[in-house]
mmCIF file of C-alpha atoms (C1' of nucleotides) in Angstrom:
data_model
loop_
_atom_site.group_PDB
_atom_site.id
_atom_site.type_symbol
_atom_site.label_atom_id
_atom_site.label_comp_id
_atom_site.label_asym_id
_atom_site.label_seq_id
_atom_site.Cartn_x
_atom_site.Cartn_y
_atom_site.Cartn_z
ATOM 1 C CA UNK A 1 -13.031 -21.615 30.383
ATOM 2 C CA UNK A 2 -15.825 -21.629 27.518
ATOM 3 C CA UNK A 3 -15.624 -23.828 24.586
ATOM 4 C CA UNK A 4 -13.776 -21.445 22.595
ATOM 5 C CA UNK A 5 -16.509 -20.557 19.515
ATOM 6 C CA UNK A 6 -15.513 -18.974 16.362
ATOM 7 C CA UNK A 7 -18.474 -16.918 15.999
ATOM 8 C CA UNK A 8 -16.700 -15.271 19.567
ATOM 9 C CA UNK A 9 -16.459 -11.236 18.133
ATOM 10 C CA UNK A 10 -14.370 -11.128 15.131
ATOM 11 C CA UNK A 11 -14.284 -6.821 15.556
ATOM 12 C CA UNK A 12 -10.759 -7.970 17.858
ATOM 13 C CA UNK A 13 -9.777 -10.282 15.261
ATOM 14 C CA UNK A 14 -10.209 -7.814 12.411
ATOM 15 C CA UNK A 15 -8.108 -5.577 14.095
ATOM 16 C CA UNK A 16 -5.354 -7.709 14.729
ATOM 17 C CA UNK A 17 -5.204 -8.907 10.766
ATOM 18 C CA UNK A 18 -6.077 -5.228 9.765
ATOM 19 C CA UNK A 19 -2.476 -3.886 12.034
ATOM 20 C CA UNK A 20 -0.763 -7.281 10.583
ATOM 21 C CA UNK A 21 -2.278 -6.343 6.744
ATOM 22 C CA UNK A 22 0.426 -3.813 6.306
ATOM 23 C CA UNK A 23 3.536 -4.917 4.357
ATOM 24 C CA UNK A 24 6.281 -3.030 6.895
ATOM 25 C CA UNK A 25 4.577 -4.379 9.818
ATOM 26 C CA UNK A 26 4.268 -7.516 8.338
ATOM 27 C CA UNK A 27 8.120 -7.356 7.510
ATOM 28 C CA UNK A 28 9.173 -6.393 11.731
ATOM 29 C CA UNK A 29 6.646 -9.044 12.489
ATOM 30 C CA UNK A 30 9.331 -11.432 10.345
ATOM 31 C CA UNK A 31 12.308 -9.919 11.598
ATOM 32 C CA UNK A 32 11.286 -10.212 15.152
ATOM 33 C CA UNK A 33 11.109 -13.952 14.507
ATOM 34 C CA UNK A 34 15.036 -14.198 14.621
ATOM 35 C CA UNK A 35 14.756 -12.675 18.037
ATOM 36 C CA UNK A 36 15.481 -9.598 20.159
ATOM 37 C CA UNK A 37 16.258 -5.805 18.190
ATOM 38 C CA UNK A 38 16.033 -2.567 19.130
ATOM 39 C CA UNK A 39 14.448 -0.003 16.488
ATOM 40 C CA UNK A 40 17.608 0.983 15.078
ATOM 41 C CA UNK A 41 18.435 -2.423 14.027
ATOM 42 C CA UNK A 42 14.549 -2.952 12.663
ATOM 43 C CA UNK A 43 15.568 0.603 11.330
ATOM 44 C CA UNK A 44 18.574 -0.325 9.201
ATOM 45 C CA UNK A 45 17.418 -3.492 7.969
ATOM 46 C CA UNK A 46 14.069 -2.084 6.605
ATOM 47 C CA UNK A 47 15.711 0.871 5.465
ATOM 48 C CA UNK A 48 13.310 3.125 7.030
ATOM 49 C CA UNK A 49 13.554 6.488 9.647
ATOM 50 C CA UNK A 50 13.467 5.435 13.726
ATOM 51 C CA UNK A 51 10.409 7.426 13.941
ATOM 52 C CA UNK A 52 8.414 5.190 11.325
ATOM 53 C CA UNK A 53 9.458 2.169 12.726
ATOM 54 C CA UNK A 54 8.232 3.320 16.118
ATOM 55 C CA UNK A 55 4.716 4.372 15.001
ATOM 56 C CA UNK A 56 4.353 0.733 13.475
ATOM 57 C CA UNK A 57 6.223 -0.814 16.880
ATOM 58 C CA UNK A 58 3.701 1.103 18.579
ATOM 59 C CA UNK A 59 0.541 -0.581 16.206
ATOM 60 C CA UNK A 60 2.160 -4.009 17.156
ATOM 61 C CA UNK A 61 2.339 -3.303 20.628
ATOM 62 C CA UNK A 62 -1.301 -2.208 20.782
ATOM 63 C CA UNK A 63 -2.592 -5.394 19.759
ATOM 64 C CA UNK A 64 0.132 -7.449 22.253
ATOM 65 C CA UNK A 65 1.886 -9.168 20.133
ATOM 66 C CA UNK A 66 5.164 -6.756 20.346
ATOM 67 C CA UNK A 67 6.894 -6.447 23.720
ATOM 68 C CA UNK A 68 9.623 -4.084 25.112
ATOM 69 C CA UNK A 69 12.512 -3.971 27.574
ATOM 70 C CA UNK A 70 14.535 -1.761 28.577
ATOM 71 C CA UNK A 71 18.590 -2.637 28.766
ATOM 72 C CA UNK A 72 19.731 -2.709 31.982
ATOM 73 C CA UNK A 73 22.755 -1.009 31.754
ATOM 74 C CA UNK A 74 21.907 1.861 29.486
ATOM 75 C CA UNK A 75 18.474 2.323 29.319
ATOM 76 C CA UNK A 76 18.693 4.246 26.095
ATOM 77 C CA UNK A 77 18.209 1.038 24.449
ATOM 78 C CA UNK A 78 15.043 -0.546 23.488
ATOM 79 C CA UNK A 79 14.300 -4.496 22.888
ATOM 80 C CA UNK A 80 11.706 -5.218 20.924
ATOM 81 C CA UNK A 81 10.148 -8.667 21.029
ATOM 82 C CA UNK A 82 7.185 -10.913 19.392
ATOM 83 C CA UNK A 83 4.970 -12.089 22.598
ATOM 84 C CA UNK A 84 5.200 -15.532 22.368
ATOM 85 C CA UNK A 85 1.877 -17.025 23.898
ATOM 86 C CA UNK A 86 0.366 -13.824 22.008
ATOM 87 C CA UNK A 87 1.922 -15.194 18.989
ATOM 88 C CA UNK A 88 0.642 -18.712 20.020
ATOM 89 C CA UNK A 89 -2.806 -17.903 20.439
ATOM 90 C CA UNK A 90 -3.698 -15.558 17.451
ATOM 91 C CA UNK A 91 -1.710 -19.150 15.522
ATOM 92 C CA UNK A 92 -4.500 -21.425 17.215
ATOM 93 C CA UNK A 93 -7.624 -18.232 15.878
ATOM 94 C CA UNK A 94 -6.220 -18.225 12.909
ATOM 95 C CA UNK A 95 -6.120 -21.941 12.298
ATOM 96 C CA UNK A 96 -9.840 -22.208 14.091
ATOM 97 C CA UNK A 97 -11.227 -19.550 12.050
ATOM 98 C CA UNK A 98 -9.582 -20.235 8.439
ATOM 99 C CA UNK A 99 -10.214 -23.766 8.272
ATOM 100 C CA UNK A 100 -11.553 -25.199 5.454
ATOM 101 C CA UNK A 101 -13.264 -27.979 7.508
ATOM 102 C CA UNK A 102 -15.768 -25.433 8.575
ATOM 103 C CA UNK A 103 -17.213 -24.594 4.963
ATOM 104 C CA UNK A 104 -20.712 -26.291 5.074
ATOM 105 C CA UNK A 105 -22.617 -27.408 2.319
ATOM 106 C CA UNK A 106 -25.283 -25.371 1.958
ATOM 107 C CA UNK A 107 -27.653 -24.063 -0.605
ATOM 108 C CA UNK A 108 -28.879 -20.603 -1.001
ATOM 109 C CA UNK A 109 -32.309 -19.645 1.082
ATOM 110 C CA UNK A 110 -32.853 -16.867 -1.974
ATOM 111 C CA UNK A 111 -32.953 -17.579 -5.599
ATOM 112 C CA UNK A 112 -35.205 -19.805 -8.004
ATOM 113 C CA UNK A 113 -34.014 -23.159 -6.796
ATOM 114 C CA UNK A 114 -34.318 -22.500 -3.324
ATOM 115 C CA UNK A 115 -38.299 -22.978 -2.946
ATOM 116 C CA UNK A 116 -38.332 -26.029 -3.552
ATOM 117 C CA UNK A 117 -35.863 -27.437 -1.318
ATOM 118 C CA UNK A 118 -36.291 -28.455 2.197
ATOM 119 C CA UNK A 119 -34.160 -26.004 4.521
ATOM 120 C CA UNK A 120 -35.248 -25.840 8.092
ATOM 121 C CA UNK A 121 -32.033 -27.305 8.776
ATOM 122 C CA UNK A 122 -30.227 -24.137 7.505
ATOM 123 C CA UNK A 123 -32.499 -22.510 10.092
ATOM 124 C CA UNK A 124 -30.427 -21.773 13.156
ATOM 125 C CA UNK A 125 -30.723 -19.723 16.451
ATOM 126 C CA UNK A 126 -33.578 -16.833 16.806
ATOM 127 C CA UNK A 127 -35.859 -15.765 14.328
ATOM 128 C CA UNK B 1 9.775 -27.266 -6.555
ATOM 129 C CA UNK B 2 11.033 -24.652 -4.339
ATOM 130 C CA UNK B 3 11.516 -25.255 -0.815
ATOM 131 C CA UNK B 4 8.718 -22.770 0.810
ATOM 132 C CA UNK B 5 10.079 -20.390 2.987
ATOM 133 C CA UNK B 6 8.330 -18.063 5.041
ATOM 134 C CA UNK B 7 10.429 -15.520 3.735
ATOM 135 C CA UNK B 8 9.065 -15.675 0.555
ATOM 136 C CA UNK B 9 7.373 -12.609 -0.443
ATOM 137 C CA UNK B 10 5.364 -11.036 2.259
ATOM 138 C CA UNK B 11 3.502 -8.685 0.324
ATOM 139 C CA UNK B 12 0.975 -10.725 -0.729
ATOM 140 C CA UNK B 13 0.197 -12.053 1.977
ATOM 141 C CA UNK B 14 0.364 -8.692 3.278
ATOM 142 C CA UNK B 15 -2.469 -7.855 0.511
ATOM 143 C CA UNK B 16 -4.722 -11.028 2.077
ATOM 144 C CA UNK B 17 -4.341 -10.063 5.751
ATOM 145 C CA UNK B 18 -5.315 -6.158 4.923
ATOM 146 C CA UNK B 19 -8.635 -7.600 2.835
ATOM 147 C CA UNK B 20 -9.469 -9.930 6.056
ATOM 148 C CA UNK B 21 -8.671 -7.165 8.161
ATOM 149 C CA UNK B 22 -12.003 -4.850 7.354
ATOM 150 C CA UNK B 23 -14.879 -6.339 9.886
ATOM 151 C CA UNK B 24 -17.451 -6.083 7.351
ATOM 152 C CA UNK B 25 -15.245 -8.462 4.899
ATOM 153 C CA UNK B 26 -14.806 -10.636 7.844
ATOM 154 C CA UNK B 27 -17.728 -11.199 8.584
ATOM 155 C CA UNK B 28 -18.702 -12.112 4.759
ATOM 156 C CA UNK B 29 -16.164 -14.566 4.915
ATOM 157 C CA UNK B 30 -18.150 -15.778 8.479
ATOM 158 C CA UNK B 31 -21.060 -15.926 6.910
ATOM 159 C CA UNK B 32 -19.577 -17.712 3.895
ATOM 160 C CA UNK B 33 -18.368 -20.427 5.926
ATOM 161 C CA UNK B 34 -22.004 -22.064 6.204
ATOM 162 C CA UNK B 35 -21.913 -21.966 2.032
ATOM 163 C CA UNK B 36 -23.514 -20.914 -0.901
ATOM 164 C CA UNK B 37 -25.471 -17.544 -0.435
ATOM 165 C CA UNK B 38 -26.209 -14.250 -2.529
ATOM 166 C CA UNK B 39 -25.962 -10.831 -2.567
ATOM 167 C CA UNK B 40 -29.003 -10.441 -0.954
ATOM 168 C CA UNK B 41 -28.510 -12.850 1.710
ATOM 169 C CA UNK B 42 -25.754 -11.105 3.059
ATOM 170 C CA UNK B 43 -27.090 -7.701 2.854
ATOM 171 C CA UNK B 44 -29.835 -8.759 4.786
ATOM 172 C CA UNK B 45 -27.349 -10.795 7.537
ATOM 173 C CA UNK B 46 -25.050 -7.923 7.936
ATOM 174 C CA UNK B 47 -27.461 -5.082 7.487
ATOM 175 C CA UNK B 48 -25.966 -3.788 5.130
ATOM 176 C CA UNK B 49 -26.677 -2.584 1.180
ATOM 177 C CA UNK B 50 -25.705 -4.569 -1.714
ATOM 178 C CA UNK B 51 -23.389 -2.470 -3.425
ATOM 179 C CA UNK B 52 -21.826 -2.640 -0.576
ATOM 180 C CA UNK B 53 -21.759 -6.172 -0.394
ATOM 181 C CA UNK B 54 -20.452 -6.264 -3.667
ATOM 182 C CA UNK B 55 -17.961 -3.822 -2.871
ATOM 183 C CA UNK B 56 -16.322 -6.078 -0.662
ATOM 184 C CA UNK B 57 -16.902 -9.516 -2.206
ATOM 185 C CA UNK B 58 -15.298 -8.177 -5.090
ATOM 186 C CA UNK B 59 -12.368 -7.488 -2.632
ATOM 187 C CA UNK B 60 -12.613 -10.913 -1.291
ATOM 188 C CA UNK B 61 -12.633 -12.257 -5.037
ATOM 189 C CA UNK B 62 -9.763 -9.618 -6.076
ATOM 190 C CA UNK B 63 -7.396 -11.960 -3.294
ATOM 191 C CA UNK B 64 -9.028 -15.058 -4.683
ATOM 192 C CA UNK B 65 -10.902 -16.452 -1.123
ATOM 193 C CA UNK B 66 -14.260 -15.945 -2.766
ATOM 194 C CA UNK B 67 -15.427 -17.738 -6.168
ATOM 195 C CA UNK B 68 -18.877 -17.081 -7.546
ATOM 196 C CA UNK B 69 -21.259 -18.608 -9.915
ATOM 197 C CA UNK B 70 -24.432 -17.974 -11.663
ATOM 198 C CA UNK B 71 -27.273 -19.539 -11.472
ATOM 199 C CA UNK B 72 -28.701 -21.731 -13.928
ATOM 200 C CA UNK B 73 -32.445 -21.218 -13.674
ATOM 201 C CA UNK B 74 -32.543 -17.558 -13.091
ATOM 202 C CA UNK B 75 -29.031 -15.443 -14.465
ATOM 203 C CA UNK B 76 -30.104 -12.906 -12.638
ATOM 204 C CA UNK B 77 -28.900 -14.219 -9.170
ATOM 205 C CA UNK B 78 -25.481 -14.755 -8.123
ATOM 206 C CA UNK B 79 -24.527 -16.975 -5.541
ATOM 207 C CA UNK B 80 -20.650 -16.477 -3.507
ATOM 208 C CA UNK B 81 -18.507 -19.021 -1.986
ATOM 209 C CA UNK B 82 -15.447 -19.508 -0.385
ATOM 210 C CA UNK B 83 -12.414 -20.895 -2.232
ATOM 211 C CA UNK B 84 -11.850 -24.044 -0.677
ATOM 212 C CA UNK B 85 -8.146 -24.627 -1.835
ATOM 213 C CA UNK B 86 -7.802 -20.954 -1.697
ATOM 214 C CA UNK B 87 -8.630 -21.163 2.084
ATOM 215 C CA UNK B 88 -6.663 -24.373 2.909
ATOM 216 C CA UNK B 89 -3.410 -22.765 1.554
ATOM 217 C CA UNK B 90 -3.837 -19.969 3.409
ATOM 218 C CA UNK B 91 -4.210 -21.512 6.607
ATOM 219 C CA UNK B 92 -1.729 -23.154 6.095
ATOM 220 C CA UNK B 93 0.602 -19.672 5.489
ATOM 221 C CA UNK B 94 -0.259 -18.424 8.547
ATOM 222 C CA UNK B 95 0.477 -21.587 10.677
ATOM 223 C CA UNK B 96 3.903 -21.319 8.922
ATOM 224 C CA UNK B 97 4.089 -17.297 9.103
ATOM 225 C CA UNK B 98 3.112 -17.130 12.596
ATOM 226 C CA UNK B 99 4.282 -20.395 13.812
ATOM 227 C CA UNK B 100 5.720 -19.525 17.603
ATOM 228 C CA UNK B 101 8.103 -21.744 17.513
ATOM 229 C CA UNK B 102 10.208 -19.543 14.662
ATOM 230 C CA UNK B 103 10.745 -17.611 16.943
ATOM 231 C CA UNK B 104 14.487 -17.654 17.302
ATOM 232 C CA UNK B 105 16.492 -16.882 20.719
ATOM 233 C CA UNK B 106 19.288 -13.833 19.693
ATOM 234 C CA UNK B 107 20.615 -10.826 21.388
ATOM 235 C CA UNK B 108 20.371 -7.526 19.690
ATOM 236 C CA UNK B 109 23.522 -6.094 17.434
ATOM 237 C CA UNK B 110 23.250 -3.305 18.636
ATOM 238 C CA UNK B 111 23.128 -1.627 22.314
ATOM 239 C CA UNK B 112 25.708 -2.067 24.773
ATOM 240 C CA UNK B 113 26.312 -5.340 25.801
ATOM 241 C CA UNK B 114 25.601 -6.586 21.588
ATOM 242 C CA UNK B 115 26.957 -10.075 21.958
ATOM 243 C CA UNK B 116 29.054 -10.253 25.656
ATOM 244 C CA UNK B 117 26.272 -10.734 28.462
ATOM 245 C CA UNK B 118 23.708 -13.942 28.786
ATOM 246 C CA UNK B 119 20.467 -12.791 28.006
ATOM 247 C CA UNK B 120 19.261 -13.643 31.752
ATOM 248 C CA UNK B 121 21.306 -10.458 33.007
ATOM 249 C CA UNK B 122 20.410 -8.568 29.671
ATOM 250 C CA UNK B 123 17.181 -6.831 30.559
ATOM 251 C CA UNK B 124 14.172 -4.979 33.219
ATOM 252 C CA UNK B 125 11.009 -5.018 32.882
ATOM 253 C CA UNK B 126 9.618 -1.932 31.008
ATOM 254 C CA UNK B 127 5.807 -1.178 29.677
ATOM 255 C "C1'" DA C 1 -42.296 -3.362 -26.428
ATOM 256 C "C1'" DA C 2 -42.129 -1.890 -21.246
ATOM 257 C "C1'" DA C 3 -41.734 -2.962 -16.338
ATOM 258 C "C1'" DC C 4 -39.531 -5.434 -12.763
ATOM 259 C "C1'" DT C 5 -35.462 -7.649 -10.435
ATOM 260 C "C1'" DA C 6 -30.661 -8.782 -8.809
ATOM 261 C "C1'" DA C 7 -26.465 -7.031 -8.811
ATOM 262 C "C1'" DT C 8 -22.789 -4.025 -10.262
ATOM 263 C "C1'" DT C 9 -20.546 0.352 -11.246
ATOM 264 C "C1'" DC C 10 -20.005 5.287 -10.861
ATOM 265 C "C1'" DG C 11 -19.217 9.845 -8.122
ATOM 266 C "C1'" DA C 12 -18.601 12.049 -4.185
ATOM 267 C "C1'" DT C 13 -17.497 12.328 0.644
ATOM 268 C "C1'" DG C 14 -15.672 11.812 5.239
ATOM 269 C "C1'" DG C 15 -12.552 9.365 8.028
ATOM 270 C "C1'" DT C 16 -8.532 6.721 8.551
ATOM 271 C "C1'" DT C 17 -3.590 6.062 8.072
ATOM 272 C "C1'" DG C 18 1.222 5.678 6.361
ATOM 273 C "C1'" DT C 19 4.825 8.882 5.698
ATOM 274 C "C1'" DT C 20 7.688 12.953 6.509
ATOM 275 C "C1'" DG C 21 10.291 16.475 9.083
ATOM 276 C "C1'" DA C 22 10.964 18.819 13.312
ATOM 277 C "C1'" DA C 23 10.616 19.022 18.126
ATOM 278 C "C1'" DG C 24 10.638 16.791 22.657
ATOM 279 C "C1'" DC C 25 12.052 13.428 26.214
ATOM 280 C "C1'" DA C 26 15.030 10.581 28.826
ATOM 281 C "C1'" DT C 27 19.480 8.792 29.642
ATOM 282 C "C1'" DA C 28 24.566 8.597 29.350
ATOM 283 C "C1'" DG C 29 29.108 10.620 29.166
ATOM 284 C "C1'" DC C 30 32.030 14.673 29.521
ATOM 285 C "C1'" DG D 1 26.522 22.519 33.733
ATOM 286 C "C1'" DC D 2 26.698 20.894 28.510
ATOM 287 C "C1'" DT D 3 26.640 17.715 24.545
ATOM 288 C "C1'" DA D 4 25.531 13.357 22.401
ATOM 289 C "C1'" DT D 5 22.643 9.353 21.789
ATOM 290 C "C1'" DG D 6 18.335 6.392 21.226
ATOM 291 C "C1'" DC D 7 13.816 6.806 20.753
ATOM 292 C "C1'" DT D 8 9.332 8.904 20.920
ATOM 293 C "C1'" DT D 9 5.870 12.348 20.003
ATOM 294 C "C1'" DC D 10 3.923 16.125 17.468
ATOM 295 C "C1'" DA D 11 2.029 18.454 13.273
ATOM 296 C "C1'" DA D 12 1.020 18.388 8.655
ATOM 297 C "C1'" DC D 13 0.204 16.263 4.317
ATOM 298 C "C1'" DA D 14 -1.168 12.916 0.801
ATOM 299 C "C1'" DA D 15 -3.099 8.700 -0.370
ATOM 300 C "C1'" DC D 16 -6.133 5.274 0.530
ATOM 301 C "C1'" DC D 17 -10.698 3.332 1.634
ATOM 302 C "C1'" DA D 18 -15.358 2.306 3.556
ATOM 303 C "C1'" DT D 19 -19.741 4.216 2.915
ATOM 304 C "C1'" DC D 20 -23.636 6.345 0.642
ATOM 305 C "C1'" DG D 21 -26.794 7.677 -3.216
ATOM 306 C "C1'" DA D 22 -27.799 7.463 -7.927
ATOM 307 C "C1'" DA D 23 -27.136 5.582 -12.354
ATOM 308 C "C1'" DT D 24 -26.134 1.458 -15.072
ATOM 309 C "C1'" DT D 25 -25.933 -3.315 -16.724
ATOM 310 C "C1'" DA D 26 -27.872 -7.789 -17.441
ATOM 311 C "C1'" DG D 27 -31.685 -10.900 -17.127
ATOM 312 C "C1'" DT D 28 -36.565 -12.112 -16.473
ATOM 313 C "C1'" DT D 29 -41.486 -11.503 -16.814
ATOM 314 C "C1'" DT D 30 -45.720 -9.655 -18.661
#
DNA sequence: AAACTAATTCGATGGTTGTTGAAGCATAGC
DNA sequence: GCTATGCTTCAACAACCATCGAATTAGTTT
C-alpha cells in the first residue's frame, strides 16, 4: 500500500464532510453511535417523517459509513448501522488532514516583503 | 469546567463540517496548510478569481479556521492563515465525534425480536 | 489631483438540496 | 384473496449556495 499522502484527492473527502455538514445527519450519525435502529426509532427520536430520515439514511449510506440489515424474521424491519472500519478510517483522514502539525511556516511569494526574501525552498514540484 | 461531551451541541460543528465540505474551501484550507499566502496566491493555485477566493475565505473566517492580517509595508495586500488553536480543537472534535470506539453494541427497540434474541441470530445480510 | 492595484462587495443566475405529501413496494398476518 | 405495517420512491416546492460579472472600497504611486 502507498504511503498514505494528504494531498491524495480531497473531491472524496469533501463529499464525505459536505453529507456529514448537515445538522440531522450529523444528529443519526450520533444516534447510531449507541448502536443498531431501524428508521422508525431514528424517526421518533429526531422527531422527523420515515421518509426524511430515509433520504438522509440513504446520503449516509452513499458515502459507506451507514449500513443495513434486514431482520431475519420479519423482514419489514430495517437496521441501520455506522460502518465501523468506515468510521475508523475517515477518524485516521480526519486526524491526518486537520492537524495542526502540518501548518508550515511560510511567507507569502506575493506582496512587498516577499522580494527580498530567499524562497526557492517554498518552490516545490513542477513549474 | 464542564465535562465535554460529544453530545454537546452538534450544530456547530455541523456549521464547520458543511464550510469544509465545499472542495474549493478545502482546498484553501490545503493550500493554507504550507502558511501565509494572499488573495492572489490562491486564485492563481486554484484557478480561480478572487472574489471568489474571498467568497470563501470569508466562509472559512465566518467558522473561525482562517485569521488574516495586513501587511505592514503595503495595506493593500492581505495575507490568510489558518487558526492554529482553531484547528487543533477541531481535530480534536472529530477524534472525539467520530471516535469508533463510541460506538456502542444495542439491539433496536423496535422490530420484532426488540430485546429477546442475541444479536448473532438477529440479522441477514441485505445491500 | 488622477491612475493603478489588491481585495471586497453587490446583483443576478443556475444548480443543488432539504423538506413535504402522496404514491409505490415488499412483507406479514388474516 | 384482502388489509396492515415498515420503509422507500416519486414529484413538487422553497431555500440555500457556488459562480460570474460589474461596481465599490481602501491603499499606493506618480
Amino acid at each position: 500500500m502507498a504511503t498514505q499522502s494528504v494531498h491524495a484527492d480531497i473531491a472524496p473527502l469533501a463529499q464525505v464532510l459536505k453529507a456529514l455538514g448537515e445538522p440531522n445527519r450529523l444528529r443519526i450519525v450520533n444516534l447510531l453511535m449507541e448502536g443498531v435502529q431501524c428508521n422508525c426509532e431514528l424517526g421518533s427520536a429526531l422527531d422527523m417523517a420515515p421518509n426524511l430520515i430515509s433520504h438522509h439514511l440513504r446520503v449516509l449510506r452513499e458515502i459507506g459509513l451507514v449500513q443495513v440489515e434486514r431482520d431475519a424474521l420479519d423482514a419489514r424491519w430495517l437496521y441501520y448501522s455506522l460502518n465501523v472500519e468506515m468510521l475508523t478510517q475517515l477518524s485516521e483522514t480526519f486526524g491526518h488532514f486537520f492537524d495542526a502539525s502540518r501548518i508550515r511556516e511560510r511567507l507569502p511569494a506575493c506582496g512587498p516583503q516577499a522580494t527580498h526574501l530567499p524562497r526557492a525552498e517554498l518552490v516545490v514540484g513542477a513549474t
